[in-house]
mmCIF file of C-alpha atoms in Angstrom:
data_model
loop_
_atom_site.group_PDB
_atom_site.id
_atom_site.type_symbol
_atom_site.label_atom_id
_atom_site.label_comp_id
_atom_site.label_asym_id
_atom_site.label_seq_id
_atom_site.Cartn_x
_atom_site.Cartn_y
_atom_site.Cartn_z
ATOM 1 C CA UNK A 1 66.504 100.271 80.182
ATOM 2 C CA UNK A 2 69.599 99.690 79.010
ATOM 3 C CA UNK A 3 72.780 96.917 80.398
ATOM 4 C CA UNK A 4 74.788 100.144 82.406
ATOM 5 C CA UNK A 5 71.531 101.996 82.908
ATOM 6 C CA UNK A 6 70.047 99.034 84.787
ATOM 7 C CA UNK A 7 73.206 97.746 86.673
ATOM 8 C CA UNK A 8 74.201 101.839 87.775
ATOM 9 C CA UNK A 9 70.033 101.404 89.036
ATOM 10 C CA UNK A 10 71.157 98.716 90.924
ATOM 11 C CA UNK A 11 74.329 100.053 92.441
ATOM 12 C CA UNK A 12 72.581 103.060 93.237
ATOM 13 C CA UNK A 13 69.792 100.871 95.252
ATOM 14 C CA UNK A 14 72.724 98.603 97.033
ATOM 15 C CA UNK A 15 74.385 101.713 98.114
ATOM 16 C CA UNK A 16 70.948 103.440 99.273
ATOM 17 C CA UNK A 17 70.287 100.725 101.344
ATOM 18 C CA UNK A 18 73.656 100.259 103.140
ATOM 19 C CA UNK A 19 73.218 104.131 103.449
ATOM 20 C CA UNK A 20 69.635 103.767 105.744
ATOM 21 C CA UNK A 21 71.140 101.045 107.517
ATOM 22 C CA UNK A 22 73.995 102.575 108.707
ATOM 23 C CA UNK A 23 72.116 105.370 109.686
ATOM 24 C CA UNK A 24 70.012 103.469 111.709
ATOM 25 C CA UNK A 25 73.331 102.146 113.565
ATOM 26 C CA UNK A 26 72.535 98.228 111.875
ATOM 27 C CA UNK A 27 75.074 95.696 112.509
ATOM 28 C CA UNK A 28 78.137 96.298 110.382
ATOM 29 C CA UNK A 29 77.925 92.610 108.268
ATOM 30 C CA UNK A 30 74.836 94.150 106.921
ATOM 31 C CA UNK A 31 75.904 97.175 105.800
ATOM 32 C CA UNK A 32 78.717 95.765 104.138
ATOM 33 C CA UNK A 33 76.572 92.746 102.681
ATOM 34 C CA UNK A 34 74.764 95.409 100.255
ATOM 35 C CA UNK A 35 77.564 97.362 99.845
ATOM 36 C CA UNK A 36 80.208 94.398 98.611
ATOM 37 C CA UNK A 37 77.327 93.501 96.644
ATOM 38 C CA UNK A 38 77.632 97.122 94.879
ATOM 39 C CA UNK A 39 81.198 96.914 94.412
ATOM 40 C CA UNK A 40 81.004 93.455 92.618
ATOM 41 C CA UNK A 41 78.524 94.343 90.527
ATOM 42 C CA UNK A 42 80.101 97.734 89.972
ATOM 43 C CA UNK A 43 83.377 96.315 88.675
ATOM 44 C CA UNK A 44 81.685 93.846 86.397
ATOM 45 C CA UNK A 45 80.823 94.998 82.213
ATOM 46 C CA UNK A 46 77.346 95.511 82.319
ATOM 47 C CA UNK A 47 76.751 92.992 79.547
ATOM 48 C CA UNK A 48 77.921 90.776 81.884
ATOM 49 C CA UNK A 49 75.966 91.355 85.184
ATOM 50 C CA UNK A 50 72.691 91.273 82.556
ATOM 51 C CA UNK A 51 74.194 87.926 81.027
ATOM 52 C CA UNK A 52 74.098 86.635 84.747
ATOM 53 C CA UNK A 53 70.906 88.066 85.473
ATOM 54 C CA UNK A 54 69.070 86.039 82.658
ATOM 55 C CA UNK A 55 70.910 82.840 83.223
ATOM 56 C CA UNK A 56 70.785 83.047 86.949
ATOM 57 C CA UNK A 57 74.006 82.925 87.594
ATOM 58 C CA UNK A 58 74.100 86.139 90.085
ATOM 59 C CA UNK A 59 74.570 84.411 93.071
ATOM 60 C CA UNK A 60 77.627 82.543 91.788
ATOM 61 C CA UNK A 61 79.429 86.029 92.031
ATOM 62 C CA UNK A 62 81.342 86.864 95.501
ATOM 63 C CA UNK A 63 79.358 88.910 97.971
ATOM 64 C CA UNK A 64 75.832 88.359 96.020
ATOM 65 C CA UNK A 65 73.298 86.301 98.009
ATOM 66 C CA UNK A 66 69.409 85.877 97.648
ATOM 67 C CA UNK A 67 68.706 89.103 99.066
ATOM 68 C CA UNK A 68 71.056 91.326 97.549
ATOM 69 C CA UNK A 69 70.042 89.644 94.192
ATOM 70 C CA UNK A 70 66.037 90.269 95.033
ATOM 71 C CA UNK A 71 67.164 93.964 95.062
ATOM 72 C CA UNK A 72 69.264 93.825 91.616
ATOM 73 C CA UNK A 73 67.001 91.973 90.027
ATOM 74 C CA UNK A 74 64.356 94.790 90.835
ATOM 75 C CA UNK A 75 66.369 97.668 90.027
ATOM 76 C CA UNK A 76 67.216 96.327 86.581
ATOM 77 C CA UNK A 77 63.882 95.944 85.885
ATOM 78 C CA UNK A 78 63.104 99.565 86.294
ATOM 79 C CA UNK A 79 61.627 99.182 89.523
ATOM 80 C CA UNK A 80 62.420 100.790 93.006
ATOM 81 C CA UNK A 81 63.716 98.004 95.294
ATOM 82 C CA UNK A 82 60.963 96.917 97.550
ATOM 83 C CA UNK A 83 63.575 96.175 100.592
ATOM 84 C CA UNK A 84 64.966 100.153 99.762
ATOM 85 C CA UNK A 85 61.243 101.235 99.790
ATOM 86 C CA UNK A 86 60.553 99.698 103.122
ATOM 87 C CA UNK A 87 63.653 101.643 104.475
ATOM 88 C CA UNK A 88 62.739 105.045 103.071
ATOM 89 C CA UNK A 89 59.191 104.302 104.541
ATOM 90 C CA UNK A 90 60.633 103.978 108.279
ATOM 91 C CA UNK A 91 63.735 106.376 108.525
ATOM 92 C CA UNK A 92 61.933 109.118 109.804
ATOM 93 C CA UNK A 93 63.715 112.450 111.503
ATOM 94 C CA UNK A 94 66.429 111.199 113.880
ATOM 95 C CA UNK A 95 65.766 113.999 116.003
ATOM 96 C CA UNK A 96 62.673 117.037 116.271
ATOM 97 C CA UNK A 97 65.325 119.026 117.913
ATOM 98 C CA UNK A 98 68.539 120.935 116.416
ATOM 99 C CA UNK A 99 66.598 121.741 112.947
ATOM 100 C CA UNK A 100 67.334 125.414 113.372
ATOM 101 C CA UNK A 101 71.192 124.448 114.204
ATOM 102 C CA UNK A 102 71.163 122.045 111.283
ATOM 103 C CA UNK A 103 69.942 124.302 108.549
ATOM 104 C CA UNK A 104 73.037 126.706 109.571
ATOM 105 C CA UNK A 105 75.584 124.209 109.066
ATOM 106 C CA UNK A 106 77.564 124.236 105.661
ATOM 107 C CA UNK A 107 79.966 121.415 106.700
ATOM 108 C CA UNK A 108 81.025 118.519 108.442
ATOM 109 C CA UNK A 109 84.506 118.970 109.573
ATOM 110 C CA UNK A 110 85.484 115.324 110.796
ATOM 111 C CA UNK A 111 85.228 112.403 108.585
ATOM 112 C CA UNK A 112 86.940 109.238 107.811
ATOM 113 C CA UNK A 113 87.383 107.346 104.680
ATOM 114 C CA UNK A 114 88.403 103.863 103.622
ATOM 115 C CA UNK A 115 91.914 105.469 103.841
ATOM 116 C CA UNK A 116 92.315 104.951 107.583
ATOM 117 C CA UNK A 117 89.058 103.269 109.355
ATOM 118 C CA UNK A 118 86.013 104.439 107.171
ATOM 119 C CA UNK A 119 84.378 102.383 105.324
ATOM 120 C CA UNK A 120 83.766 103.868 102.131
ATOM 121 C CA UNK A 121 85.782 105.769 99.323
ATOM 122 C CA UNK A 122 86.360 109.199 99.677
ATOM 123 C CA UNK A 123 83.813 110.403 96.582
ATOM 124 C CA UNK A 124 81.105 108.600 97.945
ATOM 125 C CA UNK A 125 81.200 110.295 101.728
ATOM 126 C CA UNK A 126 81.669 113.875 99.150
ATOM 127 C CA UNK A 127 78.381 113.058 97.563
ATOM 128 C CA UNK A 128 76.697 112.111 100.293
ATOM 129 C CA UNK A 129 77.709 115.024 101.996
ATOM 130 C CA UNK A 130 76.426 116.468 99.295
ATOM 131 C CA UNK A 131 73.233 115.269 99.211
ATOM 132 C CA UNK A 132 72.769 116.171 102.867
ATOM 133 C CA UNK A 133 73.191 120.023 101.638
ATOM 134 C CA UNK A 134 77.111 120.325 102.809
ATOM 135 C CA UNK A 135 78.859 123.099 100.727
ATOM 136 C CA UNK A 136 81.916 121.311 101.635
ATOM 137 C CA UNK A 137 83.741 118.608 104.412
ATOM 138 C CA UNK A 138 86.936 118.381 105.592
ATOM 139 C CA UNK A 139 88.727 114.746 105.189
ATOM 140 C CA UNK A 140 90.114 114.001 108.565
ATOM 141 C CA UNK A 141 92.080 110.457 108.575
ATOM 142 C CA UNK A 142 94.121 109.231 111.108
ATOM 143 C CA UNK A 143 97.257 109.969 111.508
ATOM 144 C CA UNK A 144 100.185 107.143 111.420
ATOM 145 C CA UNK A 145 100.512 106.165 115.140
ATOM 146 C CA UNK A 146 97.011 104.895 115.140
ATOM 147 C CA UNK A 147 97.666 101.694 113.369
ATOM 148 C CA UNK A 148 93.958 99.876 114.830
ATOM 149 C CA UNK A 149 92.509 102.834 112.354
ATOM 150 C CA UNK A 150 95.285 102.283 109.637
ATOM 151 C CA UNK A 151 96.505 105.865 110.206
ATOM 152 C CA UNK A 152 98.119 107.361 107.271
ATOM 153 C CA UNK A 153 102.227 107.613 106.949
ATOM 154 C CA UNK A 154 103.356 110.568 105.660
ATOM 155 C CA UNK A 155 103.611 108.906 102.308
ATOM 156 C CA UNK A 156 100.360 107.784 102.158
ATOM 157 C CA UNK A 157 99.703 111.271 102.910
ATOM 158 C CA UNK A 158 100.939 112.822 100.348
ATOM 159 C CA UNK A 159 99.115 110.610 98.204
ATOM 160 C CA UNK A 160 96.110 111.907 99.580
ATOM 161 C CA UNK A 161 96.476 115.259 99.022
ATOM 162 C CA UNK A 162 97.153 114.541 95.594
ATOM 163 C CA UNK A 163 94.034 112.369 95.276
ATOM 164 C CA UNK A 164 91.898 115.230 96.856
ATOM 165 C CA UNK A 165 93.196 117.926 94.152
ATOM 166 C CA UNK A 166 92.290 115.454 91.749
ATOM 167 C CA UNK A 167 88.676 114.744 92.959
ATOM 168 C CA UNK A 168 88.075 118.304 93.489
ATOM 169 C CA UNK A 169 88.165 119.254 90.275
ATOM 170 C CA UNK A 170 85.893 116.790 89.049
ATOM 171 C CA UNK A 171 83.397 116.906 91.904
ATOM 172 C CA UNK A 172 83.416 120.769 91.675
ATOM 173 C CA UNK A 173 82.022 121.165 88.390
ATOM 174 C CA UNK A 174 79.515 118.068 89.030
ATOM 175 C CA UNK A 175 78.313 119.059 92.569
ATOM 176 C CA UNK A 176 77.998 123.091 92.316
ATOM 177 C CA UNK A 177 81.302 124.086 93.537
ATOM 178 C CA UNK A 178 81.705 121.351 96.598
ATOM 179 C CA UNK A 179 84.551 120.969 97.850
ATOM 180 C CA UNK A 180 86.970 118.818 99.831
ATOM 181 C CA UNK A 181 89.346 119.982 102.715
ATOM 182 C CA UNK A 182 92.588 118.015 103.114
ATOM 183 C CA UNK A 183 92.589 117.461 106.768
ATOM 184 C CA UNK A 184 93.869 115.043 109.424
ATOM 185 C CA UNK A 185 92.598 113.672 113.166
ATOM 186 C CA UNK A 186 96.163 113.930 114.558
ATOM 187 C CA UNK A 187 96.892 111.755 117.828
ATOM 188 C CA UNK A 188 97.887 114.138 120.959
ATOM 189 C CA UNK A 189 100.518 112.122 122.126
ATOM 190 C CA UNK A 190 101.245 111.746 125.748
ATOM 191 C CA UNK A 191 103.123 115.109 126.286
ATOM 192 C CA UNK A 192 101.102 116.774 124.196
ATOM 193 C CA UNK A 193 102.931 117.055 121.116
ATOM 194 C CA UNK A 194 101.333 115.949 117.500
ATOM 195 C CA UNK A 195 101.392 112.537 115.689
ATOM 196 C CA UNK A 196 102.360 114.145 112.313
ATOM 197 C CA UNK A 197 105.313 116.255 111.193
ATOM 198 C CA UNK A 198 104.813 120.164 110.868
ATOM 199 C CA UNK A 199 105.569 119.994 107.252
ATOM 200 C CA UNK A 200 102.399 117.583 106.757
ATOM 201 C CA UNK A 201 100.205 119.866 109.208
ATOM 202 C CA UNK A 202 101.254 123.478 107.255
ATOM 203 C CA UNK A 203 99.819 122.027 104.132
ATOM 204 C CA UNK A 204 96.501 120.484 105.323
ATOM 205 C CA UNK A 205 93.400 122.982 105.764
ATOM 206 C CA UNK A 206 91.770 121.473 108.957
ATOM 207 C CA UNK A 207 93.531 119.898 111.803
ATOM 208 C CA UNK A 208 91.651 117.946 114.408
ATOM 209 C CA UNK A 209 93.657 117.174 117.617
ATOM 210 C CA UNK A 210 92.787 114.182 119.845
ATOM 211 C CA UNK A 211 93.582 111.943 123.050
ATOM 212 C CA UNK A 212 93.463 108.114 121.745
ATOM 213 C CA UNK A 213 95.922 106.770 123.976
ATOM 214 C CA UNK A 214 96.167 106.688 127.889
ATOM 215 C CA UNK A 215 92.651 108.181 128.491
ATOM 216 C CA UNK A 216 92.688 107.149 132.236
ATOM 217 C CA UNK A 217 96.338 109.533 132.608
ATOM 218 C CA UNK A 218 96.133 111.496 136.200
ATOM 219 C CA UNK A 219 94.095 114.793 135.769
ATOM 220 C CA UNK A 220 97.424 117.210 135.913
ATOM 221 C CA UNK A 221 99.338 115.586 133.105
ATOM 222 C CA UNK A 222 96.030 114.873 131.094
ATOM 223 C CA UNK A 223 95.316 118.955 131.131
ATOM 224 C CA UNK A 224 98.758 119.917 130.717
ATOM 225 C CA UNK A 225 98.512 117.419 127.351
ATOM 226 C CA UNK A 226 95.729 118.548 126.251
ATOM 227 C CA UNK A 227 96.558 122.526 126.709
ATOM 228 C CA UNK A 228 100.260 121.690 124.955
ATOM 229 C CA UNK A 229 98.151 120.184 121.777
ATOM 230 C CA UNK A 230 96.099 122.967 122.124
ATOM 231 C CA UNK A 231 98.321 126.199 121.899
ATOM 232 C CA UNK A 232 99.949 124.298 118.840
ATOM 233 C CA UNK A 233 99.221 127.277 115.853
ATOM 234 C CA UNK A 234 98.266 124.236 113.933
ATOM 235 C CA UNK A 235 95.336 122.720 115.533
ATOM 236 C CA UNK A 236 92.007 124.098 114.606
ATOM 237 C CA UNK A 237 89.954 121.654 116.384
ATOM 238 C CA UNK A 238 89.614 119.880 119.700
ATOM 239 C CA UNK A 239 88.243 116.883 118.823
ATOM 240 C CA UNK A 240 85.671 114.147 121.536
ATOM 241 C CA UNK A 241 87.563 116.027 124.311
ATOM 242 C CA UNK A 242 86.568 113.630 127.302
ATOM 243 C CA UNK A 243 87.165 110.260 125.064
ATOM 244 C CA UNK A 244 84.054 108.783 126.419
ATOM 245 C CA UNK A 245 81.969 105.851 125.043
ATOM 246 C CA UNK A 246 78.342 105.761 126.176
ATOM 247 C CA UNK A 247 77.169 102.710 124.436
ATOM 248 C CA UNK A 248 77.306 100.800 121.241
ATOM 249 C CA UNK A 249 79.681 97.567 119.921
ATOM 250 C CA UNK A 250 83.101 99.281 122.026
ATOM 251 C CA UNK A 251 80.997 98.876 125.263
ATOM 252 C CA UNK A 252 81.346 101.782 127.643
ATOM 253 C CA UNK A 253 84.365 104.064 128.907
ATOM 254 C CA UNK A 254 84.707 107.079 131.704
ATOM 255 C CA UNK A 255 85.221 110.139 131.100
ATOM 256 C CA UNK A 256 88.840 111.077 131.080
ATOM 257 C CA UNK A 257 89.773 112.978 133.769
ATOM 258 C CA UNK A 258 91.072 116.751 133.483
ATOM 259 C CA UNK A 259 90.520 120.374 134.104
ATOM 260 C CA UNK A 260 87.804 121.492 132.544
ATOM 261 C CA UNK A 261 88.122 125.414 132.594
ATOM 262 C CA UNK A 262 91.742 125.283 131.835
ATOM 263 C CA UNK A 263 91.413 123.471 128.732
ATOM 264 C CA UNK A 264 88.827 125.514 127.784
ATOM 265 C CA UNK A 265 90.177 128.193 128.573
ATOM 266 C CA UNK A 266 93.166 127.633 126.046
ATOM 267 C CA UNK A 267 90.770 127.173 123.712
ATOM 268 C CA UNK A 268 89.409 130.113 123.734
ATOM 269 C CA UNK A 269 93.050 132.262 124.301
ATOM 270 C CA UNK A 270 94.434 130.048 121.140
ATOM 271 C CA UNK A 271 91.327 130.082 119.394
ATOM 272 C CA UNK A 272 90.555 126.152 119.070
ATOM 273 C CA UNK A 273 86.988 125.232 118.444
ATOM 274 C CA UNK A 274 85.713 122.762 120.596
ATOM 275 C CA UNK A 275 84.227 119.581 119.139
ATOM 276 C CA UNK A 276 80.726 118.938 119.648
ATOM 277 C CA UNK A 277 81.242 114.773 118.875
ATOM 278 C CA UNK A 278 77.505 113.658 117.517
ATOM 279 C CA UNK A 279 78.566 109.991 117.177
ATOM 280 C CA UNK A 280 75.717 108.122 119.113
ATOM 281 C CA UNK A 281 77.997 106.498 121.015
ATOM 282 C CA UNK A 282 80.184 109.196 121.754
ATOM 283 C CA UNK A 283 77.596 112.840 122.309
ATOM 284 C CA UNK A 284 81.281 114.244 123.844
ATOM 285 C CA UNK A 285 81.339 116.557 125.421
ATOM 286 C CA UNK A 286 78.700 116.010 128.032
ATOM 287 C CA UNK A 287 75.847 118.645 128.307
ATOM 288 C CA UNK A 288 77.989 119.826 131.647
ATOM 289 C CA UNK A 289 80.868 119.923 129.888
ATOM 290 C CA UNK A 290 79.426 121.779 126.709
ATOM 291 C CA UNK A 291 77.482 124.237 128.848
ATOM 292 C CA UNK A 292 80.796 125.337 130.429
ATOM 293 C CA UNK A 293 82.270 125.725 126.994
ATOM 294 C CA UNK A 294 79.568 127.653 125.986
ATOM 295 C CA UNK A 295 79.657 130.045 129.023
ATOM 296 C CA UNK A 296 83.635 130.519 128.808
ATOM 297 C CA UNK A 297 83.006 131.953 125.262
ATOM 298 C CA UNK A 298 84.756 129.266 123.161
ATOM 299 C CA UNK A 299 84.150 128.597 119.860
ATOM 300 C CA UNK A 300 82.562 125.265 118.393
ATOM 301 C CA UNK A 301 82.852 122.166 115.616
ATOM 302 C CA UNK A 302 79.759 120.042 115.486
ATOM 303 C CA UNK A 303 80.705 117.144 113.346
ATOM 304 C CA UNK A 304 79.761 113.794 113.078
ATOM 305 C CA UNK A 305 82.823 111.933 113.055
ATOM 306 C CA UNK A 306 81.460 109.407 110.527
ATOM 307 C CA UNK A 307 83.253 106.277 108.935
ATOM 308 C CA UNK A 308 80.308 105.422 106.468
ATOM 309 C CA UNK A 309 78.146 107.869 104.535
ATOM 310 C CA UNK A 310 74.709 107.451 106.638
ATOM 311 C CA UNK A 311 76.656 107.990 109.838
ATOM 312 C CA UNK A 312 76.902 111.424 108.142
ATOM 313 C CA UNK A 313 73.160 112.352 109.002
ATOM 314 C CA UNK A 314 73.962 111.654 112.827
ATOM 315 C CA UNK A 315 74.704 115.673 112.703
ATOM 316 C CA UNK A 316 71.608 116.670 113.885
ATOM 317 C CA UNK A 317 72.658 115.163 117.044
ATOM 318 C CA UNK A 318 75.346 116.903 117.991
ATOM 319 C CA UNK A 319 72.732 120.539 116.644
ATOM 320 C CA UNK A 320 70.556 118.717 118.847
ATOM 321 C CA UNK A 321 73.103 119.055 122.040
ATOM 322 C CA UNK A 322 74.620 122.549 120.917
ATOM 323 C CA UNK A 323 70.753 124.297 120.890
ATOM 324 C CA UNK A 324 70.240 122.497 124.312
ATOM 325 C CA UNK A 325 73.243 124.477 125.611
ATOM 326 C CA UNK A 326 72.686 127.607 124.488
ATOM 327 C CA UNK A 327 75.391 127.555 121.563
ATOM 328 C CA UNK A 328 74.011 130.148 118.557
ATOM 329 C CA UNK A 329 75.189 129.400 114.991
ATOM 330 C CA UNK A 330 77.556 132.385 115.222
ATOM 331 C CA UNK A 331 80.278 130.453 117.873
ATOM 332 C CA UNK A 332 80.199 127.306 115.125
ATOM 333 C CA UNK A 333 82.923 127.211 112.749
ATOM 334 C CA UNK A 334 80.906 125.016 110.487
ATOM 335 C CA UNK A 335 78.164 127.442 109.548
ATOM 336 C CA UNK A 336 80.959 129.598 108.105
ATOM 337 C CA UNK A 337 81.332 129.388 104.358
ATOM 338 C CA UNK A 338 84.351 127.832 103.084
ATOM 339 C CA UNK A 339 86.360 131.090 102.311
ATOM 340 C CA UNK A 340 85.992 132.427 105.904
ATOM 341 C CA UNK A 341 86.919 128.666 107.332
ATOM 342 C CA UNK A 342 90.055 128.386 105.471
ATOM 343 C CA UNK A 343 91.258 132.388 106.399
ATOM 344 C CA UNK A 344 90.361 131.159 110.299
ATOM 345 C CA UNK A 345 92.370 128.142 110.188
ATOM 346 C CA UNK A 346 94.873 129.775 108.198
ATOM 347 C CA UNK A 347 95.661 132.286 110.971
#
């Protein structure tokens, strides 16, 4: 094998693992432990990484310790990494349920990437999109009043548009025509009007509306927010309508409180899907909540809302939640190829 041969082995392993840990919802510092251990190793001449393998010297590098070495030291010797085995061995089906949900989805419409709060560059959530059989995703970064996320300015904005062009032509011709929506999660702000400037929103492809701020606002002013956002011929999406937390490293969080049929039912007069959230921690809204959606005819985004690329097999859970409540693949946005998305959203 030869120097970049085994070192791109090795990155591949790092990354692999990071990817089954995350999607087993492991403790951030490990993720990132084999996945700074990929970027240093990345960055480095491969000469150089095989210098420091046969002098020992790996662990002198920043972000490389005994185990991460264990599973570089394996991959460059043409071997699969027994740590990356063990993980493949055990990550069985997250869910038996949603499969027939699942196959009909061509996208995930709500992602981050190490733009705002994500964790990972915005090629390596493409290919593992990918991977998963996605046609395409929509990038969905915060927008600039959410500075805890790093929420883009309009500046940095730009940028990424510019950035997306760029990595769609490269990723189209190497991943059978995938392809990358320029998108936003844009803050509803507290009379319902949109953290971003129309300008911004006319040229992005996807736009995701949410509540961030003042989730415990009295029910009257929270619906007449939330409908305001909603009629906005920009927003496509309604996204983790109830802001709930259910468990995880946030702790937990009520429901906020609002009117339920007449949010809905702007959804469905303005045609504005509504999110199916299948973060673990999130599964917003609640079966209730969905069911009602369901019966008032609205339309539907099941996304993942991932920050790293193995939060974006957690899909299955929100399929899981739609099938429960009766939604067919027909009333969700994200079975649609990418032509009819984009002529949707467009109008």
């Amino acid at each position: 094998m030869t120097d970049k041969a085994g070192v791109d082995a090795a990155v591949e392993a790092l990354r692999a693992i990071g990817y089954y840990l995350e999607r087993d919802r492991q403790p951030t510092h490990r993720v990132k432990a084999y996945r700074r251990a990929a970027d240093t190793i990345e960055a480095l001449p491969a000469a150089e990484v095989r210098a420091r393998r046969r002098a020992g010297t790996l662990t002198e590098l920043p972000g490389i310790g005994p185990k991460t070495e264990a599973v570089i030291l394996e991959a460059m010797d043409g071997e699969t990494p027994s740590y990356l085995t063990k993980l493949e061995g055990s990550a069985g089906e997250l869910t038996t349920a949603g499969t027939a949900m699942r196959a009909a989805l061509q996208a995930d419409l709500h992602l981050h990437s190490e733009w705002s709060d994500g964790g990972s560059p915005i090629e390596e959530m493409a290919r593992t999109a990918h991977r998963l059989g996605h046609k395409y995703m929509a990038l969905t970064d915060h927008s600039p009043r959410l500075t805890v996320a790093n929420g883009l300015s309009r500046e940095r904005r730009l940028q990424q548009i510019e950035v997306v062009a760029e990595l769609n032509k490269k990723l189209s011709k190497e991943l059978d025509g995938f392809t990358i929506l320029n998108g936003i999660e844009v803050d509803i702000l507290d009379d319902g009007s949109l953290d971003c400037d129309t300008e911004i929103l006319a040229r992005l492809d996807l736009v995701v509306a949410s509540v961030h701020s003042k989730l415990r606002m009295a029910s009257e002013p929270m619906t007449e927010r939330m409908v305001t956002a909603i009629a906005n011929p920009h927003v496509d999406v309604l996204g983790h309508c109830t802001g709930r937390l259910i468990t995880g490293g946030r702790g937990t969080r009520p429901e906020s409180d609002f009117d339920a049929e007449v949010v809905f039912e702007a959804c469905r007069q303005f045609g504005t899907a509504v999110e199916i959230n299948s973060r673990p921690e999130r599964l917003d809204p609640p079966k209730r909540l969905l069911a009602l959606a369901a019966e008032m005819e609205c339309v539907f985004s099941i996304d993942t809302d991932a920050h790293a690329p193995g939060q974006l097999d957690w899909q299955v859970y929100g399929c899981e939640r739609a099938e429960a409540c009766d939604v067919t693949p027909d009333r969700v946005i994200n079975t649609w190829d990418r032509d009819e998305l984009l002529e949707w959203t467009a109008s």
